[in-house]
Amino acid sequence: MQTLLFGDIATLASEMVIALAAMALLMIGVFRGDRSTRLVAWLSVLTLAAALALLLDGGDSTTIALRGMFVADPFALFAKVVVLLGSAFAIVLSMAYIEREGMARFEYPVLILFATLGMMMMVSANNLMALYLGVELQSLALYVVAALRRDSLRSTEAGLKYFVLGALSSGMLLYGCSLIYGFTGTTSFESLSALFLDRGAQPSLGLLIGLVFLISGLAFKVSAVPFHMWAPDVYEGAPTPVTAFFAVAPKVAAMALFLRAVIAPFIELVGQWQQIIVFIAIASMLLGAFAAIHQTNIKRLMAYSSIGHMGYALVGLAAGTPEGVRGVLVYLAIYAAMNVGAFALILTMRQKGGMVEGISDLAGLSRTHPFRAGFFAIFMFSLAGIPPLAGFFAKFYVFIAAVNAGLYALAVIGVLASVVGAYYYLRIVKIMYFDAPTEPFVRPIGGEMTVIVGLTGAFTLLYVFYPAPLIAAAQTAAQALFR
Amino acid sequence: MVIQQIAFYLFSFVAIASAFMVIAARNPVHSVLFLILTFFNAAGLFVLLGAEFLAMILVIVYVGAVAVLFLFVVMMLDINFTELRHGFLQYLPVGAAVGIVLMIELLFVLGTWITAPEAKLGGESPISATATNTHALGQILYTDYVYLFQGAGILLLVAMIGAIVLTLRSREGVRRQSASEQTGRRRADAIEIKKVAPGQGI
């Protein structure tokens, strides 16, 4: 009889640090009240840094722990590093905002820690039950964070919408899991993949229906068309730093989970799910490109932008090859960096009367704040995918993978959609550089904002000179998924 | 074997009879007491099946907590049960329909066991002879699935935090009970002694 070993605990070290620290910080907050928000927030960032250090210290060997529920491999490592950085940046970004706008509640960083824990459980899931538990932990924390400004009608509406639609998607996910379990008799990813290896590629109809439901539930979590309807409303309604958080870490985690849940158990069935992913990818890219054109609110625009970007990332998954997965991982890392930077700048859009969110409020930014306009232009060019910025390479890797997998039509549609998408990113640049200035933004943007914008901007700009480490890490991670 | 059979028929008969009395008794307090009797008999049936852990849990949780709670509700709140039962006959057809559907489903399940005896084998999970119930359940819950158990615990914690974050507000002007203040109260805080001059009043 084997009991819980220390080896298992060592594998889960970073998750345990986050869980224990979140509970300890909750205690600090409960006893000291909302005036401890700043302390709790910084300690949360410290926790995430410690978890990151532990994670990197653990190395990139593949370990399966806790009776096959949890897997630590290079793929999980890659996704977790991006998720941890994304969450840490999101907490730092929001500190000034939540104090200024009167939503400084100590629960906010604690809930982000729990959401991050859920994301780490998601990317390490090696079993359908563990997958669901991770998804729920992350989602539940996110619902609450979206509705955190409970006096604001828009914020509560966003939270409620997200909750109701999220519950629906969880239902679909669970239904899919139960069908898969019912038709195969196992929830473990390893047993599932072994099952299809043995039996050849002739799965039962019930299993395929289960797989479709599973993919639908996951598509909802990454807000891919046709399960995207919640994203624009939630992005617009939630407080801006929360939107910044939503756009980065949960998206990365959900996409990583998508990769693992589709590839690790079902890679032998690639012919069955490829067409679904191709459809979702095309629909997301096109909707992201066309629906964003008429937006006037920058947060709404970023929501449609993220729908489109998830479509591009899914192009890599549709390829179903290690090269495609590598492309998706690089895409996620670059997407995260660009979005953190862009949202840091959106968070500085504050006039004397308060926060503004209109795209027209950016008019003439180049004359009033040349540095901010410059960095914003870099992020917009990169999001549009214009070389030599990082965003171009992100798209390049996934499209090349699609072409090598023989999905020519998908790659062509992707390129065309990114041309359409470039229009609205460039419109923002045009408004910043060529329109007459309106009321200028409030001047000091805060030291931490400057650092974050500088870091992400430098990454976006200089990635072209030194792409090797990211590519190599993504390569190892992708190989681990196809073991 | 005979004793077991006698016990089985005794427990089942009393369980069914008292379950019937739960809905038939006029006095709601008697209903709850019959409910408790039903639970005890069901626990007895569990023991006969070798599921002693479930039997104990049934007694502790349902008899010890839930039924007593019912009893309190029935006795504390002034609910007019005769009025509640007023439309009893009106709902009888619907209730009977639901009952018949359940009955048919049960017959289907039993029918498959008879027509296809091998199907029973797949659903059987025999009680382990080496480990007790409690041990076996603990093995599953705290060793095999400890990750999911702990994860579900954190999930519930987050749900609790969320409920408090979204609904708790500190209201002004609410008097709160402070035990330390109450016990720390001295005679001098509450009583003032006035010297009253004789014959003058206050």
XYZ file of C-alpha atoms in Angstrom:
685
model
C 0.000 0.000 0.000
C 1.470 3.242 -1.146
C 0.798 6.377 0.820
C 1.356 9.970 -0.152
C 5.033 10.291 -0.781
C 7.312 13.230 -0.408
C 8.044 12.884 -4.084
C 4.455 13.855 -4.832
C 4.737 16.886 -2.630
C 7.937 17.951 -4.333
C 6.189 17.712 -7.692
C 3.416 19.950 -6.478
C 5.690 22.359 -4.607
C 4.728 25.510 -6.472
C 0.994 24.739 -6.336
C 1.210 24.118 -2.623
C 3.097 27.354 -2.062
C 0.339 29.259 -3.836
C -2.480 27.470 -2.011
C -0.945 27.902 1.437
C 0.115 31.486 0.799
C -3.364 32.365 -0.476
C -4.907 31.058 2.739
C -2.324 32.847 4.883
C -2.888 36.102 3.007
C -6.627 35.661 3.431
C -6.032 35.501 7.179
C -3.898 38.643 7.089
C -6.630 40.395 5.160
C -9.419 39.222 7.425
C -7.660 40.400 10.552
C -6.283 43.656 9.227
C -9.110 44.733 6.934
C -8.991 46.474 3.603
C -6.123 48.746 4.575
C -3.834 45.750 4.151
C -4.699 45.457 0.442
C -1.380 46.846 -0.698
C 0.565 44.518 1.584
C -1.491 41.514 0.513
C -1.065 42.431 -3.149
C 2.712 42.696 -2.896
C 2.904 39.474 -0.899
C 0.823 37.795 -3.615
C 3.296 38.937 -6.235
C 6.071 37.593 -4.009
C 4.207 34.275 -3.720
C 3.908 34.008 -7.475
C 7.612 34.777 -7.808
C 8.430 32.086 -5.254
C 6.226 29.610 -7.089
C 7.979 30.503 -10.324
C 11.379 29.975 -8.718
C 10.326 26.592 -7.330
C 8.937 25.629 -10.701
C 12.130 26.512 -12.561
C 14.180 24.849 -9.854
C 12.210 21.625 -10.320
C 13.555 21.166 -13.829
C 11.679 19.923 -16.862
C 11.530 16.194 -16.279
C 8.213 14.424 -16.700
C 6.691 13.259 -13.425
C 3.249 11.840 -12.869
C 2.089 12.292 -9.315
C -0.880 11.609 -7.088
C -2.126 8.404 -8.675
C -1.937 9.707 -12.213
C -4.027 12.811 -11.557
C -1.291 15.354 -11.945
C 1.483 15.544 -14.470
C 4.518 17.816 -14.369
C 6.214 17.922 -17.749
C 7.927 20.519 -19.951
C 4.585 21.412 -21.492
C 3.044 22.199 -18.101
C 6.225 24.026 -17.120
C 6.069 26.305 -20.161
C 2.383 27.129 -19.680
C 2.806 27.649 -15.944
C 5.682 30.093 -16.411
C 3.550 32.190 -18.771
C 0.527 31.960 -16.462
C 2.504 32.931 -13.354
C 4.104 35.897 -15.089
C 0.733 36.961 -16.483
C -0.937 36.812 -13.061
C 1.910 38.601 -11.318
C 1.862 41.400 -13.886
C -1.920 41.644 -13.595
C -1.706 42.152 -9.828
C 1.007 44.773 -10.182
C -0.975 46.569 -12.896
C -4.103 46.773 -10.815
C -2.658 48.094 -7.574
C -2.806 51.803 -8.358
C -6.178 51.438 -10.049
C -7.974 49.605 -7.268
C -6.793 52.115 -4.693
C -7.792 55.079 -6.808
C -11.181 53.750 -7.835
C -12.184 52.644 -4.352
C -12.231 48.916 -4.981
C -9.196 48.176 -2.848
C -10.344 44.960 -1.240
C -7.850 42.467 0.077
C -9.835 39.591 -1.448
C -8.877 40.734 -4.931
C -5.240 39.549 -4.907
C -6.240 36.476 -2.898
C -8.825 35.511 -5.498
C -6.280 36.042 -8.257
C -3.951 33.680 -6.404
C -6.688 31.049 -6.235
C -7.479 31.560 -9.914
C -3.798 31.089 -10.689
C -3.807 27.896 -8.643
C -6.754 26.695 -10.710
C -4.897 27.490 -13.912
C -1.851 25.548 -12.761
C -4.090 22.604 -11.942
C -5.607 22.924 -15.414
C -2.357 22.794 -17.329
C -1.109 19.884 -15.207
C -4.323 17.863 -15.451
C -3.773 14.271 -16.467
C -7.310 13.097 -15.883
C -10.735 14.376 -16.891
C -11.706 14.858 -13.248
C -8.583 16.859 -12.487
C -9.243 18.874 -15.632
C -12.739 19.777 -14.504
C -11.640 20.652 -10.990
C -8.959 23.005 -12.293
C -11.359 24.670 -14.711
C -13.948 25.203 -11.991
C -11.486 26.577 -9.455
C -10.203 29.076 -11.990
C -13.655 30.030 -13.273
C -15.224 30.454 -9.866
C -12.518 32.887 -8.803
C -12.866 34.756 -12.099
C -16.659 35.135 -11.782
C -16.195 36.806 -8.428
C -13.381 39.039 -9.628
C -15.472 40.182 -12.619
C -18.264 41.321 -10.312
C -15.905 42.814 -7.735
C -17.280 46.342 -8.140
C -20.647 45.327 -6.866
C -21.943 48.904 -6.824
C -21.348 49.250 -10.541
C -24.166 47.987 -12.705
C -21.856 47.049 -15.557
C -19.479 45.102 -13.365
C -22.232 43.070 -11.724
C -23.826 42.483 -15.114
C -20.496 41.251 -16.445
C -20.057 38.962 -13.455
C -23.561 37.553 -13.738
C -23.326 36.991 -17.491
C -19.971 35.321 -17.113
C -21.299 33.151 -14.310
C -24.436 31.989 -16.125
C -22.698 31.286 -19.425
C -19.718 29.786 -17.624
C -22.008 27.415 -15.763
C -23.525 26.409 -19.097
C -20.097 25.687 -20.535
C -19.102 23.725 -17.437
C -22.217 21.668 -17.968
C -21.204 20.919 -21.545
C -17.704 20.063 -20.426
C -18.997 17.704 -17.763
C -21.464 16.113 -20.144
C -18.653 15.494 -22.599
C -16.452 14.032 -19.853
C -19.227 11.739 -18.685
C -19.886 10.495 -22.220
C -16.188 9.838 -22.742
C -16.041 7.991 -19.446
C -19.187 6.062 -20.228
C -17.952 4.874 -23.606
C -14.357 4.131 -22.640
C -14.530 3.317 -18.933
C -11.625 5.558 -17.995
C -10.950 9.191 -17.244
C -7.186 8.988 -17.325
C -5.490 10.595 -20.321
C -2.883 7.847 -20.496
C -5.413 5.027 -20.531
C -7.449 6.874 -23.147
C -4.488 7.299 -25.484
C -3.435 3.674 -24.910
C -6.982 2.593 -25.726
C -6.955 4.218 -29.156
C -3.441 3.015 -29.907
C -4.571 -0.557 -29.388
C -7.892 -0.381 -31.070
C -6.914 1.585 -34.148
C -8.855 4.669 -35.197
C -12.427 3.426 -35.016
C -14.032 5.075 -31.985
C -17.681 4.708 -31.062
C -20.224 7.391 -31.892
C -20.931 8.143 -28.242
C -17.267 8.840 -27.621
C -17.182 11.268 -30.539
C -20.226 13.106 -29.225
C -18.471 13.328 -25.874
C -15.370 14.683 -27.568
C -17.444 17.344 -29.350
C -18.973 18.431 -26.037
C -15.540 18.507 -24.433
C -14.212 20.691 -27.238
C -17.264 22.967 -26.986
C -16.704 23.479 -23.286
C -13.028 24.221 -23.806
C -13.778 26.537 -26.746
C -16.003 28.492 -24.408
C -13.166 28.934 -21.934
C -10.844 30.321 -24.628
C -13.771 32.357 -26.054
C -13.553 30.888 -29.543
C -16.452 31.310 -31.973
C -19.269 30.103 -31.684
C -18.848 30.255 -27.906
C -17.504 33.786 -27.756
C -20.614 35.819 -26.877
C -19.635 36.419 -23.293
C -16.218 37.898 -24.018
C -17.050 41.422 -25.282
C -19.601 42.124 -22.551
C -17.428 40.739 -19.785
C -14.329 42.545 -21.011
C -16.211 45.822 -21.226
C -18.089 45.512 -17.974
C -15.370 44.193 -15.691
C -13.024 46.708 -14.064
C -10.104 47.404 -16.432
C -7.341 45.656 -14.418
C -9.595 42.614 -14.168
C -10.027 42.715 -17.937
C -6.252 42.883 -18.257
C -6.006 39.777 -16.097
C -8.757 37.973 -18.061
C -7.075 38.678 -21.372
C -3.798 37.050 -20.401
C -3.412 34.313 -17.802
C -6.813 32.523 -18.074
C -6.618 32.565 -21.849
C -3.138 31.069 -21.824
C -4.134 28.421 -19.286
C -7.340 27.517 -21.109
C -5.531 27.233 -24.414
C -2.825 25.067 -22.849
C -5.540 22.878 -21.350
C -7.215 22.725 -24.756
C -3.967 21.475 -26.269
C -3.443 18.885 -23.592
C -7.019 17.629 -23.431
C -7.252 17.214 -27.184
C -3.766 15.945 -27.955
C -2.634 13.869 -24.985
C -5.585 11.405 -24.961
C -6.999 11.809 -28.451
C -4.032 12.281 -30.771
C -4.880 9.015 -32.534
C -8.292 10.467 -33.393
C -6.818 13.546 -35.070
C -8.888 12.891 -38.178
C -12.043 13.152 -36.084
C -11.437 16.418 -34.270
C -9.300 18.229 -36.813
C -12.271 19.481 -38.833
C -13.967 20.863 -35.703
C -10.853 22.768 -34.704
C -10.422 24.054 -38.255
C -13.992 25.367 -38.224
C -13.583 27.017 -34.812
C -10.291 28.577 -35.869
C -11.676 30.022 -39.119
C -14.842 31.350 -37.461
C -12.841 32.952 -34.637
C -10.327 34.587 -36.945
C -13.023 36.018 -39.195
C -15.277 37.215 -36.392
C -12.332 38.699 -34.520
C -11.320 40.585 -37.645
C -14.699 41.859 -38.827
C -16.614 42.471 -35.614
C -13.845 44.614 -34.148
C -13.990 47.169 -36.955
C -16.959 49.104 -35.621
C -16.001 49.145 -31.959
C -15.596 52.453 -30.186
C -14.660 51.105 -26.761
C -11.046 50.024 -26.435
C -11.828 47.189 -24.002
C -14.480 45.790 -26.320
C -12.036 46.047 -29.163
C -9.463 44.098 -27.147
C -12.117 41.431 -26.512
C -12.694 40.938 -30.229
C -8.952 41.079 -30.755
C -8.485 38.263 -28.247
C -11.201 36.195 -29.957
C -9.292 36.600 -33.213
C -5.978 35.749 -31.580
C -7.406 32.575 -30.085
C -8.467 31.686 -33.631
C -4.887 32.100 -34.852
C -3.574 30.031 -31.968
C -6.083 27.265 -32.790
C -4.634 27.138 -36.312
C -1.558 25.565 -34.744
C -3.686 23.048 -32.853
C -5.601 22.171 -36.017
C -2.305 21.088 -37.565
C -2.120 18.407 -34.868
C 1.659 18.135 -35.095
C 4.442 18.925 -32.613
C 5.365 21.839 -34.857
C 1.827 23.186 -34.547
C 1.829 22.857 -30.761
C 5.176 24.611 -30.639
C 3.638 27.395 -32.697
C 0.685 27.708 -30.322
C 2.955 27.884 -27.272
C 5.141 30.578 -28.808
C 1.962 32.361 -29.846
C 0.609 32.264 -26.300
C 3.810 33.637 -24.790
C 3.993 36.501 -27.282
C 0.249 37.160 -27.040
C 0.552 37.398 -23.270
C 3.411 39.891 -23.471
C 1.624 42.100 -26.023
C -1.615 42.112 -24.068
C 0.014 42.900 -20.738
C 1.732 45.859 -22.376
C -1.361 47.086 -24.198
C -3.532 46.828 -21.088
C -0.918 48.604 -18.981
C -1.274 51.508 -21.386
C -5.079 51.291 -21.415
C -4.939 51.527 -17.618
C -3.147 54.859 -17.927
C -6.016 56.315 -19.973
C -7.165 58.616 -17.219
C -8.332 62.166 -17.682
C -9.119 64.622 -14.946
C -12.687 63.374 -14.728
C -11.712 59.713 -14.321
C -10.994 56.675 -16.447
C -11.926 56.801 -20.130
C -12.291 53.851 -22.464
C -13.185 55.327 -25.851
C -10.850 54.829 -28.774
C -11.454 58.466 -29.727
C -10.001 59.541 -26.377
C -6.620 58.429 -27.688
C -6.660 61.175 -30.342
C -3.432 63.097 -30.599
C -1.681 60.978 -27.991
C 1.566 61.317 -29.936
C 1.662 65.031 -29.215
C 0.538 64.975 -25.599
C 2.390 61.801 -24.523
C 4.869 60.733 -27.221
C 6.319 57.816 -25.238
C 2.994 56.255 -24.425
C 1.877 56.686 -28.035
C 5.106 55.100 -29.239
C 4.736 52.028 -27.081
C 1.038 51.739 -27.850
C 1.871 51.848 -31.545
C 4.446 49.076 -31.044
C 1.848 46.858 -29.362
C -0.769 47.608 -32.003
C 1.645 46.873 -34.864
C 2.653 43.674 -33.118
C -0.948 42.589 -32.520
C -1.624 43.236 -36.188
C 1.323 40.986 -37.029
C 3.603 43.394 -38.819
C 7.264 42.342 -39.110
C 9.754 42.579 -37.497
C 7.713 42.717 -34.274
C 7.058 39.642 -32.142
C 3.407 39.329 -33.202
C 4.480 38.598 -36.749
C 6.572 35.610 -35.710
C 3.781 34.289 -33.527
C 1.470 34.141 -36.518
C 4.264 32.932 -38.797
C 4.936 29.773 -36.732
C 1.301 28.675 -36.590
C 0.686 29.333 -40.274
C 3.833 27.467 -41.284
C 2.719 24.531 -39.146
C -0.696 24.568 -40.838
C 0.907 24.648 -44.294
C 3.221 21.769 -43.405
C 0.220 19.783 -42.202
C -1.466 20.325 -45.560
C -4.105 22.783 -44.316
C -3.504 25.332 -47.067
C -7.006 26.836 -47.066
C -6.836 27.411 -43.310
C -3.500 29.204 -43.585
C -4.715 31.386 -46.466
C -7.887 32.368 -44.619
C -5.765 33.121 -41.558
C -3.496 35.447 -43.490
C -6.469 37.208 -45.069
C -8.175 37.607 -41.694
C -5.038 39.132 -40.235
C -4.987 41.635 -43.097
C -8.537 42.688 -42.209
C -7.595 42.728 -38.536
C -4.649 44.998 -39.257
C -7.144 47.680 -40.262
C -8.487 48.305 -36.795
C -5.140 48.112 -35.084
C -3.735 50.622 -37.552
C -6.801 52.826 -37.086
C -5.792 53.237 -33.454
C -2.295 54.219 -34.519
C -3.766 56.672 -37.004
C -6.002 58.214 -34.325
C -3.033 58.581 -31.989
C -0.720 60.114 -34.548
C -2.861 62.103 -36.967
C -5.998 63.270 -35.156
C -6.250 66.526 -33.269
C -5.543 66.075 -29.554
C -8.398 66.039 -27.093
C -8.055 66.426 -23.363
C -4.665 65.008 -22.309
C -4.352 62.142 -19.865
C -3.166 62.586 -16.327
C 0.595 62.709 -16.395
C 2.346 60.399 -13.905
C 1.618 56.813 -14.787
C 3.453 55.228 -11.885
C 6.769 53.442 -11.648
C 5.451 49.895 -11.920
C 3.511 50.757 -15.090
C 6.637 52.191 -16.687
C 8.586 49.042 -15.844
C 5.906 46.709 -17.211
C 5.379 48.690 -20.398
C 9.140 48.897 -20.880
C 9.683 45.175 -20.341
C 6.858 43.974 -22.567
C 7.652 46.615 -25.188
C 11.293 45.554 -25.255
C 10.262 41.909 -25.572
C 7.917 42.693 -28.451
C 10.481 44.840 -30.211
C 13.635 42.786 -29.638
C 12.239 39.260 -29.960
C 13.406 39.196 -33.572
C 17.059 39.326 -32.509
C 17.006 36.578 -29.954
C 14.165 34.129 -30.551
C 16.155 30.965 -29.750
C 15.391 30.430 -26.018
C 11.620 30.773 -26.418
C 11.577 28.527 -29.477
C 13.721 25.908 -27.753
C 11.530 25.890 -24.644
C 8.374 25.619 -26.740
C 9.965 22.828 -28.768
C 10.712 20.763 -25.643
C 7.244 21.467 -24.329
C 5.565 20.407 -27.564
C 7.601 17.202 -27.731
C 6.500 16.333 -24.196
C 2.863 16.385 -25.279
C 3.493 13.834 -28.019
C 5.188 11.290 -25.820
C -29.314 -17.333 7.423
C -32.767 -17.578 8.939
C -32.019 -14.880 11.448
C -30.779 -12.644 8.669
C -33.929 -13.190 6.702
C -36.109 -12.525 9.675
C -34.164 -9.349 10.358
C -34.427 -8.278 6.721
C -38.203 -8.730 6.619
C -38.616 -7.070 9.963
C -36.560 -4.021 8.983
C -38.159 -3.699 5.563
C -41.678 -4.089 6.870
C -41.206 -1.534 9.615
C -39.420 0.808 7.179
C -42.250 0.701 4.662
C -44.953 0.941 7.286
C -43.352 3.889 9.026
C -42.632 5.571 5.678
C -46.317 5.295 4.936
C -47.125 6.729 8.349
C -44.870 9.741 7.612
C -47.361 10.916 5.026
C -50.435 9.516 6.701
C -50.023 10.764 10.276
C -52.236 13.703 11.204
C -49.855 15.239 13.672
C -46.698 16.619 11.983
C -44.597 15.809 15.040
C -45.636 12.186 14.710
C -44.665 12.358 11.022
C -41.142 13.388 11.918
C -40.886 10.699 14.566
C -41.975 8.098 12.007
C -39.361 9.511 9.647
C -36.717 8.863 12.303
C -38.006 5.319 12.667
C -37.691 4.862 8.896
C -34.101 6.037 9.006
C -33.259 3.605 11.786
C -34.716 0.706 9.829
C -32.893 1.744 6.669
C -29.702 1.804 8.725
C -30.512 -1.717 9.860
C -30.853 -2.809 6.236
C -27.458 -1.271 5.465
C -25.904 -3.267 8.290
C -27.412 -6.433 6.836
C -25.796 -5.571 3.499
C -22.417 -5.196 5.202
C -22.295 -1.433 4.698
C -21.782 -0.541 8.322
C -20.199 2.828 7.616
C -23.241 4.013 5.649
C -25.491 2.752 8.409
C -23.650 4.774 11.051
C -23.584 7.854 8.813
C -27.311 7.502 8.226
C -27.968 7.423 11.938
C -25.571 10.233 12.779
C -26.357 12.601 9.940
C -30.022 11.941 9.194
C -31.348 10.951 12.577
C -28.938 13.030 14.607
C -29.036 16.208 12.616
C -31.544 16.409 9.796
C -34.551 14.834 11.486
C -33.991 16.759 14.686
C -33.821 19.908 12.597
C -37.146 18.975 11.023
C -38.578 18.427 14.446
C -37.446 21.863 15.540
C -38.903 23.462 12.434
C -42.204 21.694 12.924
C -42.441 22.611 16.583
C -41.035 26.130 16.393
C -42.733 27.476 13.299
C -46.437 27.843 13.226
C -47.161 26.058 9.963
C -50.692 25.007 9.373
C -50.200 21.468 8.119
C -53.871 20.673 7.667
C -54.072 23.507 5.183
C -50.908 22.330 3.433
C -52.451 18.926 3.042
C -55.617 20.410 1.675
C -54.900 19.678 -1.999
C -53.642 16.175 -1.285
C -56.200 14.387 -3.427
C -55.799 16.934 -6.175
C -52.127 16.050 -6.640
C -52.670 12.352 -6.202
C -52.804 11.516 -9.963
C -49.526 13.354 -10.669
C -47.849 11.695 -7.694
C -49.146 8.333 -8.749
C -47.868 8.865 -12.305
C -44.384 9.686 -11.013
C -44.523 6.639 -8.777
C -45.534 4.389 -11.676
C -42.708 5.721 -13.863
C -40.214 4.998 -11.067
C -41.705 1.543 -10.642
C -41.344 0.795 -14.370
C -37.732 1.982 -14.319
C -36.971 -0.288 -11.399
C -38.584 -3.195 -13.226
C -36.424 -2.471 -16.271
C -33.284 -2.550 -14.159
C -34.265 -5.804 -12.508
C -35.421 -7.169 -15.868
C -31.997 -6.711 -17.434
C -30.458 -8.641 -14.578
C -32.757 -11.529 -15.327
C -32.559 -11.442 -19.143
C -28.815 -10.780 -19.240
C -27.179 -12.164 -16.092
C -23.693 -11.116 -17.241
C -24.686 -7.416 -17.117
C -24.904 -7.694 -13.342
C -21.229 -8.542 -13.122
C -20.132 -5.233 -14.623
C -22.042 -3.212 -12.069
C -21.079 -5.262 -9.065
C -18.628 -3.863 -6.597
C -18.313 -6.458 -3.864
C -17.386 -5.428 -0.388
C -13.741 -6.069 0.272
C -13.204 -8.889 2.703
C -9.881 -7.583 3.955
C -10.664 -3.948 4.677
C -13.527 -2.423 6.621
C -15.930 -0.019 4.908
C -14.441 2.949 6.624
C -10.963 1.932 5.647
C -11.951 1.343 2.030
C -13.750 4.684 1.728
C -10.860 6.472 3.368
C -8.483 4.758 1.001
C -10.399 6.105 -1.985
C -11.083 9.547 -0.614
C -7.818 10.383 1.101
C -5.252 8.326 -0.800
C -6.377 7.537 -4.333
C -8.210 10.779 -4.940
C -6.561 13.008 -2.376
C -5.722 15.530 -5.087
C -9.355 15.895 -6.130
C -10.497 15.954 -2.510
C -8.158 18.780 -1.620
C -8.919 20.579 -4.863
C -12.640 20.411 -4.144
C -11.918 21.785 -0.685
C -10.130 24.797 -2.145
C -12.979 25.216 -4.621
C -15.479 25.432 -1.782
C -13.237 27.900 0.035
C -13.215 30.104 -3.065
C -17.004 29.837 -3.292
C -17.244 30.951 0.314
C -14.889 33.888 -0.207
C -16.855 34.830 -3.304
C -20.183 34.800 -1.507
C -18.791 36.977 1.256
C -17.061 39.393 -1.134
C -20.185 39.901 -3.191
C -22.774 40.150 -0.452
C -21.286 41.236 2.866
C -21.661 44.905 3.574
C -20.979 46.630 6.862
C -24.173 48.411 7.818
C -24.150 51.553 9.880
C -26.078 51.868 13.083
C -26.384 48.185 13.881
C -26.054 47.284 17.547
C -23.744 44.362 17.999
C -23.377 42.084 20.937
C -19.987 42.316 22.559
C -19.488 39.603 25.113
C -16.399 41.165 26.651
C -18.207 44.438 27.080
C -21.123 42.718 28.705
C -19.087 40.698 31.136
C -16.755 43.579 31.826
C -19.629 45.718 32.988
C -19.368 46.705 36.625
C -22.012 47.692 39.055
C -20.824 51.259 38.995
C -21.462 51.519 35.218
C -25.112 50.636 35.518
C -26.283 51.855 38.893
C -26.206 55.335 40.185
C -26.991 55.951 43.803
C -28.814 59.165 44.553
C -29.101 60.484 48.004
C -32.669 61.402 48.489
C -33.399 63.853 51.195
C -36.231 62.571 53.369
C -39.642 63.903 52.610
C -38.690 65.632 49.325
C -38.817 62.993 46.643
C -36.506 63.006 43.649
